[in-house]
Tab-separated table of C-alpha atoms (C1' of nucleotides) in Angstrom:
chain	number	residue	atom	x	y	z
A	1	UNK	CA	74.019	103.879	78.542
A	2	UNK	CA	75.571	106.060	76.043
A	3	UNK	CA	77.920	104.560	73.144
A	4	UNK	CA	80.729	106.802	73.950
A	5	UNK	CA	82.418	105.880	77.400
A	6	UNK	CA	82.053	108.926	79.822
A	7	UNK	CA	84.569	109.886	81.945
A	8	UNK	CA	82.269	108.834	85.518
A	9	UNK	CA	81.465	105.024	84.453
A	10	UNK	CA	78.156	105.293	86.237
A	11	UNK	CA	78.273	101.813	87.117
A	12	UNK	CA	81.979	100.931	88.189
A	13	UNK	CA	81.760	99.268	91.391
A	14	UNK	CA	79.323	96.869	90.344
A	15	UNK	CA	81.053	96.306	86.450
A	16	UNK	CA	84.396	95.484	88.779
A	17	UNK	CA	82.603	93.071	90.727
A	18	UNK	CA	81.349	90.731	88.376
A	19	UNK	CA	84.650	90.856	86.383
A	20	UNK	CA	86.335	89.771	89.508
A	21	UNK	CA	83.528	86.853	89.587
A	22	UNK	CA	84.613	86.274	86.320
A	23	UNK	CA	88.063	86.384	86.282
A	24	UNK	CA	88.255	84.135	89.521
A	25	UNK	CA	85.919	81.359	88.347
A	26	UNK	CA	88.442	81.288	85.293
A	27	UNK	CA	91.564	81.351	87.050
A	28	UNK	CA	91.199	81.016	90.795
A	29	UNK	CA	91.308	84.190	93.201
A	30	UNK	CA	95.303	84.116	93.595
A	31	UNK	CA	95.829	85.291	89.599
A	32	UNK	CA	93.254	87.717	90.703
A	33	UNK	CA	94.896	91.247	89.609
A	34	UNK	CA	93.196	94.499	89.770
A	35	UNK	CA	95.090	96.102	86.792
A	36	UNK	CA	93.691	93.089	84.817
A	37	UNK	CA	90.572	93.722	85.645
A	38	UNK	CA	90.627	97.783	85.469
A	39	UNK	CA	91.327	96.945	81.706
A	40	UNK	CA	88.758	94.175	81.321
A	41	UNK	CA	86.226	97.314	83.010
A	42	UNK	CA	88.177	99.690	80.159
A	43	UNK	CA	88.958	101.905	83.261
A	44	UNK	CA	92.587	103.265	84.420
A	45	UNK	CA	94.842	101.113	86.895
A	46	UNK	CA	93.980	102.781	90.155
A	47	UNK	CA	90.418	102.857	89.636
A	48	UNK	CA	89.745	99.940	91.401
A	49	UNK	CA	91.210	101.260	94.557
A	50	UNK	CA	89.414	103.720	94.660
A	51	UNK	CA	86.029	102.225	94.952
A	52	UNK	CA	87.754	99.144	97.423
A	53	UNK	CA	90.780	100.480	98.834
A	54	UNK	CA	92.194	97.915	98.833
A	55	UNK	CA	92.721	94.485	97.059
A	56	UNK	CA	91.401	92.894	100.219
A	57	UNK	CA	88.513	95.180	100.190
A	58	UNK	CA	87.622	94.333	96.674
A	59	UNK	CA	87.705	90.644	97.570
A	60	UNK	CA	85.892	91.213	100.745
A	61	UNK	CA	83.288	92.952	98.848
A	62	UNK	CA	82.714	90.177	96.916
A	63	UNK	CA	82.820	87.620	99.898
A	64	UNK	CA	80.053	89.919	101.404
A	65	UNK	CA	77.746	90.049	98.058
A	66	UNK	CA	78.235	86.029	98.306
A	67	UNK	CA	77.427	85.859	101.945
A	68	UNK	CA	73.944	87.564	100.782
A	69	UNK	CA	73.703	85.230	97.792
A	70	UNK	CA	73.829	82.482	100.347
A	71	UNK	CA	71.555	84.051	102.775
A	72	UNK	CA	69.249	84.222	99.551
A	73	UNK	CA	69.169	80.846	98.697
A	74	UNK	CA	68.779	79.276	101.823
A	75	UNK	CA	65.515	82.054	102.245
A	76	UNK	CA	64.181	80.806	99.105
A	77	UNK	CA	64.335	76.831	100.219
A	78	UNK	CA	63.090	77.770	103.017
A	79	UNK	CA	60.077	79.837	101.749
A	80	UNK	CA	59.239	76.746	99.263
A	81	UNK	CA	58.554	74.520	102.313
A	82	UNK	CA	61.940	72.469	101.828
A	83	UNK	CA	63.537	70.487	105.311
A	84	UNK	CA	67.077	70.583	105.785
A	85	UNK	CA	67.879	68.230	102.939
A	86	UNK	CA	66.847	70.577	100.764
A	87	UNK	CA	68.778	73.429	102.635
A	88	UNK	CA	71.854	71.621	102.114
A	89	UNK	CA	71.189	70.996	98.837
A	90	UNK	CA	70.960	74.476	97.948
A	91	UNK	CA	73.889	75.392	100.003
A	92	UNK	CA	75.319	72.698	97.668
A	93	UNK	CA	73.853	74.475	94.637
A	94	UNK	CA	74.659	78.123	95.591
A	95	UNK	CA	78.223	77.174	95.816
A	96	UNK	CA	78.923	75.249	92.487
A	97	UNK	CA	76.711	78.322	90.818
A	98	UNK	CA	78.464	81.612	92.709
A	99	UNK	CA	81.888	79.460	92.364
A	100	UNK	CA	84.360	82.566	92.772
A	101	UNK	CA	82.205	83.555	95.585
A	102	UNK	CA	81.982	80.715	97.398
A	103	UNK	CA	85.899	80.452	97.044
A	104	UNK	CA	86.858	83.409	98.717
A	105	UNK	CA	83.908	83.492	101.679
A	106	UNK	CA	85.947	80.997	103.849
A	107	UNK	CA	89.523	82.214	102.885
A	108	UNK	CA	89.814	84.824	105.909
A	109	UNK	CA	93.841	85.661	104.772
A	110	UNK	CA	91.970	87.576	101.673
A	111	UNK	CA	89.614	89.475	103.810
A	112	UNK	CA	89.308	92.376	105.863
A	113	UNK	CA	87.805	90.160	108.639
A	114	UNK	CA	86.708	93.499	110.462
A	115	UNK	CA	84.641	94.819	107.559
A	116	UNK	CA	80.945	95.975	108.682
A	117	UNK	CA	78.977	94.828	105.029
A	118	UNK	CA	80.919	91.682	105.918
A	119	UNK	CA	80.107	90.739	109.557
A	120	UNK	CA	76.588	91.979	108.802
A	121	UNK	CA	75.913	89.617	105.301
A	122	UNK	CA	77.700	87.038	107.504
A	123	UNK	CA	75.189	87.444	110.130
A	124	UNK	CA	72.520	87.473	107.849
A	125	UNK	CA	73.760	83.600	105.943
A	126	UNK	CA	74.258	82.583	109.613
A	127	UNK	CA	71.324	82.893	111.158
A	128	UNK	CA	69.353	81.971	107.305
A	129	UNK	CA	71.339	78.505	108.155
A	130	UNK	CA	70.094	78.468	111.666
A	131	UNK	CA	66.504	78.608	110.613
A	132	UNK	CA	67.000	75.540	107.867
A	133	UNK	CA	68.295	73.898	110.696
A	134	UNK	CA	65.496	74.996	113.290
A	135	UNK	CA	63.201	72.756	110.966
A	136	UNK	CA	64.735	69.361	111.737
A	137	UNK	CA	62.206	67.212	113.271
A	138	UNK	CA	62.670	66.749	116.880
A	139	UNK	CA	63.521	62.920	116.622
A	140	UNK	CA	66.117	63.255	114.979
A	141	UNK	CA	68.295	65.449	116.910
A	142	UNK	CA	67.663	62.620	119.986
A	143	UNK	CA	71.322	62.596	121.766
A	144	UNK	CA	72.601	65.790	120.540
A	145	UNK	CA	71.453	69.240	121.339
A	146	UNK	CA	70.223	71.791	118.326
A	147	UNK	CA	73.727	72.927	118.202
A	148	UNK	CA	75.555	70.612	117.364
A	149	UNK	CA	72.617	69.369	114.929
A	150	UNK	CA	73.815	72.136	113.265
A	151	UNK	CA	77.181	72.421	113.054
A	152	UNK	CA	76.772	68.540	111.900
A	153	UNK	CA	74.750	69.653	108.668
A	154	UNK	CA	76.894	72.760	108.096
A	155	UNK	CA	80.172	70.489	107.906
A	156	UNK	CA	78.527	67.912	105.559
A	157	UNK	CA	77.280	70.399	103.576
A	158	UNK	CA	80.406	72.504	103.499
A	159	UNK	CA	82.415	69.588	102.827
A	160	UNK	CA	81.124	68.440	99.726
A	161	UNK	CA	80.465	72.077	98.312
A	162	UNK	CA	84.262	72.468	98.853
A	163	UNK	CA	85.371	68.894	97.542
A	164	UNK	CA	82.938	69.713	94.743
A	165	UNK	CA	84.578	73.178	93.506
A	166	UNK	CA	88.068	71.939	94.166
A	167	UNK	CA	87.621	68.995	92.070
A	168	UNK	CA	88.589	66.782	94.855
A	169	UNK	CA	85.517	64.305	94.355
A	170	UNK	CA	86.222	60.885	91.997
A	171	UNK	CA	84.532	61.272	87.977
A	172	UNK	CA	82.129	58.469	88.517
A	173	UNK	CA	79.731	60.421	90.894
A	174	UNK	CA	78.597	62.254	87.423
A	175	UNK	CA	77.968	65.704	86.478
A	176	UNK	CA	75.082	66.671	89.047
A	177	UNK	CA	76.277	68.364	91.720
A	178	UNK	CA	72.332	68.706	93.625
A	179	UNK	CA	72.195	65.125	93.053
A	180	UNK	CA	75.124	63.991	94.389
A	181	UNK	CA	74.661	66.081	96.930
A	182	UNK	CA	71.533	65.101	98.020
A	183	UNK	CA	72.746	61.164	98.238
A	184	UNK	CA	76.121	62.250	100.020
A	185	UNK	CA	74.182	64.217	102.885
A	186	UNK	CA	71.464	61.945	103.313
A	187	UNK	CA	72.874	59.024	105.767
A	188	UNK	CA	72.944	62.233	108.376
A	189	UNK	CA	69.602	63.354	108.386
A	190	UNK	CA	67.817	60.024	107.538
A	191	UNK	CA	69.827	57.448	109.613
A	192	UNK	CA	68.504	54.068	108.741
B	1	UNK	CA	126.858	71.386	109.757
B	2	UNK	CA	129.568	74.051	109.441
B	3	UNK	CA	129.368	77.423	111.448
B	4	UNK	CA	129.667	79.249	108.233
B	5	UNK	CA	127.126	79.310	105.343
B	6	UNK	CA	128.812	77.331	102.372
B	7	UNK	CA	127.981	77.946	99.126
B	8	UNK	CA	126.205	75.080	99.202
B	9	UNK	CA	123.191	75.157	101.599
B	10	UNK	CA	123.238	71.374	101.505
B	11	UNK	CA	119.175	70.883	102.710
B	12	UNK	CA	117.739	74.099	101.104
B	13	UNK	CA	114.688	71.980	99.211
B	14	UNK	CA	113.405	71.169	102.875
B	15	UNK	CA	114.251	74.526	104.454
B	16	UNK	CA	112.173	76.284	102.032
B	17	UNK	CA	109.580	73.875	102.402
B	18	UNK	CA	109.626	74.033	106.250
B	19	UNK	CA	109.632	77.925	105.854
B	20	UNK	CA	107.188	77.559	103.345
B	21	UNK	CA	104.845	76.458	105.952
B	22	UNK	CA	105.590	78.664	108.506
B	23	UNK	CA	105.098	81.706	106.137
B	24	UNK	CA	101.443	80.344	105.165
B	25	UNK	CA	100.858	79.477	108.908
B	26	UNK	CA	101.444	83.179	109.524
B	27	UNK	CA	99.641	85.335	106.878
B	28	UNK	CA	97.863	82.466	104.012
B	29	UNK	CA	99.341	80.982	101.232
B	30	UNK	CA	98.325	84.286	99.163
B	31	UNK	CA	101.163	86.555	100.989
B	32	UNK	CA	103.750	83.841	100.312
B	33	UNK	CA	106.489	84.961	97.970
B	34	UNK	CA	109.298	82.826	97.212
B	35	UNK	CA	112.117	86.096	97.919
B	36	UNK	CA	110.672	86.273	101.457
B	37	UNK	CA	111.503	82.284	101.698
B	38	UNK	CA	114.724	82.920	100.255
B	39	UNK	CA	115.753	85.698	102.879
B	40	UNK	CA	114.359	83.522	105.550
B	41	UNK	CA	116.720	80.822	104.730
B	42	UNK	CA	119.492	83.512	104.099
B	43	UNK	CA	120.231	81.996	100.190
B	44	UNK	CA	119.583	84.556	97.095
B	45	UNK	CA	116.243	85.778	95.291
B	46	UNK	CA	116.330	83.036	92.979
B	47	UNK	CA	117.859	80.150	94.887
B	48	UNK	CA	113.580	78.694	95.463
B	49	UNK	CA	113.122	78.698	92.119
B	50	UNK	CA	115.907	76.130	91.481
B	51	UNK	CA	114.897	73.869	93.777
B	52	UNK	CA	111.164	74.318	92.566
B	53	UNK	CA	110.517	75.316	89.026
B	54	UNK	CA	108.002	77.928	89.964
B	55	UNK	CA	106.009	79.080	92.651
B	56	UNK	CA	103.259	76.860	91.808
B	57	UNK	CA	105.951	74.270	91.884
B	58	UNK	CA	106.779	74.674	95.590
B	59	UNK	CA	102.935	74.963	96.445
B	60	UNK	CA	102.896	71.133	94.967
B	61	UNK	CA	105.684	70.263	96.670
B	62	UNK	CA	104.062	71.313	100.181
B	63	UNK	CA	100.870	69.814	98.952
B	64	UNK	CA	102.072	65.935	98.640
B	65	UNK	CA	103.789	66.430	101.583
B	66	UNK	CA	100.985	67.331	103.205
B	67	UNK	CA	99.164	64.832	101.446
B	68	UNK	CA	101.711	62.173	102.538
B	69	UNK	CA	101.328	63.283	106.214
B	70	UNK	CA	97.897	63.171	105.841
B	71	UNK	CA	97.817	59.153	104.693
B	72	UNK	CA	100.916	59.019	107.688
B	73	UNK	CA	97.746	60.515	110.322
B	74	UNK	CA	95.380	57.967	108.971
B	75	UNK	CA	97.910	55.094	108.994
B	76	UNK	CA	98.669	55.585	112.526
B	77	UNK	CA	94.741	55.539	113.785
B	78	UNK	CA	94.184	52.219	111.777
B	79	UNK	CA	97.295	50.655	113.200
B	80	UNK	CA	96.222	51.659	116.857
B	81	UNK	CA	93.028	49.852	116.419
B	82	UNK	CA	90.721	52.872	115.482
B	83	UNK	CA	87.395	52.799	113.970
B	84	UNK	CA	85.923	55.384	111.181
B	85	UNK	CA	84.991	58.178	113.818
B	86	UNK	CA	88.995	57.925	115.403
B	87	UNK	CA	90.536	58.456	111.652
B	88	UNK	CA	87.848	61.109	111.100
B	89	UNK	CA	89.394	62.970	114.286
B	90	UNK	CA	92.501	62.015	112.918
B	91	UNK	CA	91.432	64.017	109.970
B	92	UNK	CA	91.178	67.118	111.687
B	93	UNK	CA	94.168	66.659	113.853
B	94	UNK	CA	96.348	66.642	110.634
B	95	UNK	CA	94.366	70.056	109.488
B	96	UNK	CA	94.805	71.685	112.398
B	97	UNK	CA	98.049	70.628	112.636
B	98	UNK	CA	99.219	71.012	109.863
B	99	UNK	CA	97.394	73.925	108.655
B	100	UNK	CA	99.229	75.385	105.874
B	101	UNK	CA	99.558	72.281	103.987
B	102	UNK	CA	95.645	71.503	104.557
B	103	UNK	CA	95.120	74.946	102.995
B	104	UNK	CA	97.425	74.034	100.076
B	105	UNK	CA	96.015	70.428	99.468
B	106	UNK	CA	92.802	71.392	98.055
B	107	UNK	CA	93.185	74.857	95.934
B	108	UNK	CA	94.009	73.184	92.761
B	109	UNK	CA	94.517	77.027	90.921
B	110	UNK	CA	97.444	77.316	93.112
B	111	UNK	CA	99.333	74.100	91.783
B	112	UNK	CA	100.328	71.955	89.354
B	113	UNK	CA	98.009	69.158	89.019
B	114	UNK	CA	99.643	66.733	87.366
B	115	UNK	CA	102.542	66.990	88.875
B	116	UNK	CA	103.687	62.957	89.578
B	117	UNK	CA	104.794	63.207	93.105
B	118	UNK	CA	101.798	65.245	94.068
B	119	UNK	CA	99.612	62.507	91.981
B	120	UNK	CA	101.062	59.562	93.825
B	121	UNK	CA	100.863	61.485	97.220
B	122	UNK	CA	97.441	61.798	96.291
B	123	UNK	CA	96.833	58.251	95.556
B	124	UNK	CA	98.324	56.945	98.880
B	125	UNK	CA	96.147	59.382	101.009
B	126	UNK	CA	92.683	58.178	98.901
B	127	UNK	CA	93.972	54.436	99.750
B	128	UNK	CA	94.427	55.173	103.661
B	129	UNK	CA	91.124	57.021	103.411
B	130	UNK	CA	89.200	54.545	101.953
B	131	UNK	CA	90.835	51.799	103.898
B	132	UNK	CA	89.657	53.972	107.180
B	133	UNK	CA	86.395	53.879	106.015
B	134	UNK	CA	86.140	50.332	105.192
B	135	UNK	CA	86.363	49.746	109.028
B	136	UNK	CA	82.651	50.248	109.494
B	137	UNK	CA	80.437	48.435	110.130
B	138	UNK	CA	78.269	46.946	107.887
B	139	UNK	CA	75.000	47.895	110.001
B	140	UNK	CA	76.014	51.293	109.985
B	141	UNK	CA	75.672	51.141	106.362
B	142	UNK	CA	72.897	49.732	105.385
B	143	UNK	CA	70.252	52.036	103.074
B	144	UNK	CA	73.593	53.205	101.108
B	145	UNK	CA	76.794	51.459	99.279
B	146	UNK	CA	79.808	51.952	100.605
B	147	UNK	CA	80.919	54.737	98.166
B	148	UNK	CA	78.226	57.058	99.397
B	149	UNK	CA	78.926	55.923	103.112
B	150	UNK	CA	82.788	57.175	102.323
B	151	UNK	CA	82.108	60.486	100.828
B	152	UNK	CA	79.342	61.524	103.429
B	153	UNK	CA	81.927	60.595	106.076
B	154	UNK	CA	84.895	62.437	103.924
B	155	UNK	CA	82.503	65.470	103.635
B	156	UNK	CA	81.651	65.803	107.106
B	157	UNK	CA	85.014	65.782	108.074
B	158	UNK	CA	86.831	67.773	105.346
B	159	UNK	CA	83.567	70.105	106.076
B	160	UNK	CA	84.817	70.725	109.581
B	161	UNK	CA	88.097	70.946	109.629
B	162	UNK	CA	87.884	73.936	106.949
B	163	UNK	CA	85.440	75.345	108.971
B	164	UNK	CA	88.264	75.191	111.752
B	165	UNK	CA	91.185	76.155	110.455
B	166	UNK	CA	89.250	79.314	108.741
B	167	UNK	CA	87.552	80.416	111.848
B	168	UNK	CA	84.262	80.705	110.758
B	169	UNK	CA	82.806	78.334	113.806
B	170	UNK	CA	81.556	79.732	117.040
B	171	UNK	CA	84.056	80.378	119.694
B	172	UNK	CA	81.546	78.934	121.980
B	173	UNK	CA	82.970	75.832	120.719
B	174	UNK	CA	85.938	76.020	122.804
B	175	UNK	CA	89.487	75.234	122.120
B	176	UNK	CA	90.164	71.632	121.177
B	177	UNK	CA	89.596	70.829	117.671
B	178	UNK	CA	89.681	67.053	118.261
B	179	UNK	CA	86.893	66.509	121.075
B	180	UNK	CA	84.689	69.055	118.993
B	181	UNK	CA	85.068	67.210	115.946
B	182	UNK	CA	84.192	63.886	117.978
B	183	UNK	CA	81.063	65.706	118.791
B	184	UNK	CA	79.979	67.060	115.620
B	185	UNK	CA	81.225	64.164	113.247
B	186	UNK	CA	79.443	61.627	115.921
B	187	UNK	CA	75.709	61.918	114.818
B	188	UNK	CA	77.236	60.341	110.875
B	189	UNK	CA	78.474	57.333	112.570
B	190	UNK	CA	75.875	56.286	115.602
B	191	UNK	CA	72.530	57.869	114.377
B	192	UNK	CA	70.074	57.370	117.250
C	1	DG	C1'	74.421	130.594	83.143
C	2	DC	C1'	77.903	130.660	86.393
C	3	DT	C1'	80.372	129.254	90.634
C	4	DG	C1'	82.044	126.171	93.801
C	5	DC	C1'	82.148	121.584	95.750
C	6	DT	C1'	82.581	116.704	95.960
C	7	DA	C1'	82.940	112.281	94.084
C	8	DA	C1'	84.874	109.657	90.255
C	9	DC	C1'	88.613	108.719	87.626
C	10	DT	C1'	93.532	109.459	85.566
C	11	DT	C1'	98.453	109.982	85.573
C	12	DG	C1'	102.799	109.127	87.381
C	13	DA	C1'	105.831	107.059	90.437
C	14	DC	C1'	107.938	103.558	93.672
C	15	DA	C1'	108.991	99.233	95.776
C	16	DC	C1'	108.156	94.512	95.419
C	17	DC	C1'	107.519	90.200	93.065
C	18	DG	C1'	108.011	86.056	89.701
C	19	DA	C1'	110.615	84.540	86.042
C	20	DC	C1'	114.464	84.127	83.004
C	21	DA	C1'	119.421	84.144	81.411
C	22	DA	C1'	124.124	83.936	82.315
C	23	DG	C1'	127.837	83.415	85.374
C	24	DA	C1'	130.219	81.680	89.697
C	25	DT	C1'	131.068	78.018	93.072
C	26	DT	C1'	131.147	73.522	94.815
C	27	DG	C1'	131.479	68.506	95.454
C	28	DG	C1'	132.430	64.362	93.365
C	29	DA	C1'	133.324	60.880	89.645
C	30	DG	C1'	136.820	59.334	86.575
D	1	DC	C1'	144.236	66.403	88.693
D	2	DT	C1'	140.466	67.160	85.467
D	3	DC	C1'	136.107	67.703	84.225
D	4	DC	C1'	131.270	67.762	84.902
D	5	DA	C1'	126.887	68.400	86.755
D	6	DA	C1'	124.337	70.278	90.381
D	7	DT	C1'	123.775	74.202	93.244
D	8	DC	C1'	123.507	78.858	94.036
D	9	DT	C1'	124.301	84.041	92.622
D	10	DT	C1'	123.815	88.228	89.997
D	11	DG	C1'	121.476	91.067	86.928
D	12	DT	C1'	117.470	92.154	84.501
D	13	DC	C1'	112.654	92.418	82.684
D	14	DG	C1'	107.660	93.023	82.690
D	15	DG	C1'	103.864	93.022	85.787
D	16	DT	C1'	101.491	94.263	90.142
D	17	DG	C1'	99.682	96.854	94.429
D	18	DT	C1'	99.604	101.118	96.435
D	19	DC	C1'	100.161	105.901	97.229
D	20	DA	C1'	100.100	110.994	95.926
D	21	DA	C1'	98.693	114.547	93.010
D	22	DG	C1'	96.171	116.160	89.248
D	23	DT	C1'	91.919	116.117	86.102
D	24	DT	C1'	87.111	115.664	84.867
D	25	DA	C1'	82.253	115.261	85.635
D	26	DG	C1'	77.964	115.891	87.843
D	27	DC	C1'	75.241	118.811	90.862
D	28	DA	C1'	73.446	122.141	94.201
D	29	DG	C1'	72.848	127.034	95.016
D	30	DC	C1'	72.730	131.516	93.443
DNA sequence: GCTGCTAACTTGACACCGACAAGATTGGAG
DNA sequence: CTCCAATCTTGTCGGTGTCAAGTTAGCAGC
């Protein structure tokens, strides 16, 4: 909080995270560079390594902190009263809004698959999706068990988010991402 | 065709493709480098680039082939009579198959997006899909136009095949992609 | 206040990579 | 046989990730 940059940052770890964010959502995760953004913190070249090890642990850091941004989310649909629909739409939302995140959560090659902060925040989004999908009426999971309920809504969901980020999806569905969304998923959970 | 290496490698544009692939298959399209691809197919450090432009160059190239083989899976269902659920497992098959150009296709920071080829490779995988989804039924349809009906079941599928090919589903799933995805895409296509 | 300790950060170095320029080799058209 | 264009090589440059060793800062205990 001084004007003068000390020597000890105070605040490195978290300053290299969200320049990561930053620098990703501008230019994708594979111009990601850690000497780029040790100079974007105003720190030395290795500095990053020290707090991450690794360029894999800096990026699984990040796929961690998204993991619990997603866990977050869904919690917070959940807690307003919302069914799956609206579940999915936030899954929908939390991807186009944590967009470097979201990018590097389901890219295991980047990761240290193994990491503890990662397997636990995964954990955590896993079973916050499992609850959002624990509140589908009964009636409408008739001829398929809860599971594969699931892993129905998780692929719908995850599809779009992805086509969304990646640009994949035609112009004419408009600039609303929760809206298109919510029209996209519907024919699964209200057949008819 | 000769036992010695001529100068001339003769079909270097598809051997670095084809190694392309294999590299990505191994260790993800971020641990590709194009001198590794050149030692694999014995030629100098800056043979690829030739051939390619750029890196991001050969990342297009693999991407509308992949593209192409995609429209080539969805072709082949349609001609053997299949409906929309038999081109969605189709769908997987190719990313599963196929895995490192699936992973290519749809990171647009790693390519060159206006590249013509990959534009027109593009275009004829769009047409097969949309021609696989004009197979259903009208019934099935009903409630929502037929441009929502084709993203829901593009989203549902392109959801679970990246969920697939990056691990994150439950092993409990077992081993074959294709009767998995026949479960989990099923409840899109014959609600109740 | 001083000492010692540990974490945070810097400096320097090395191998590797992508990209570019310039040269060598080849096959083929005329 | 000549010439040309495409293919591939060689050499080089700046940038990057990672490691090792040194430097600085905060902090507990005396």
């Amino acid at each position: 909080m001084r004007d003068t940059r000390p020597y000890h940052h105070g605040d490195l770890r978290r300053t290299l995270l969200a320049a990561a964010a930053e620098a990703i959502t501008e230019s994708g995760p594979a111009a990601l560079s850690l000497r780029d953004l040790a100079r974007r913190a105003g720190v030395s070249h290795a500095a990053p390594a020290h707090h991450f090890g690794d360029k894999a642990g800096l990026l699984t850091a990040l796929a961690a902190e998204g993991f619990g941004l997603l866990a977050d989310e869904l919690d917070r649909t959940r807690a307003a009263g919302g069914g799956v629909l609206d579940a999915g739409v936030g899954y929908v939302r939390f991807a186009v809004a944590h967009r470097a995140h979201f990018s590097v959560m389901f890219q295991p090659d980047l990761l240290n698959r193994t990491d503890p902060e990662l397997l636990a925040a995964q954990d955590r989004a896993s079973g916050a999706l499992r609850s959002a999908v624990a509140t589908v009426e009964a009636p409408q999971r008739r001829g398929a068990d809860a599971r594969i309920a699931g892993l129905s809504a998780w692929s719908i969901v995850h599809g779009f988010a992805t086509l969304w980020v990646s640009g994949a999806l035609p112009a004419d569905l408009g600039g609303d991402p929760e809206e298109a969304a919510r029209q996209v998923i519907r024919p699964l959970f209200a057949p008819g």
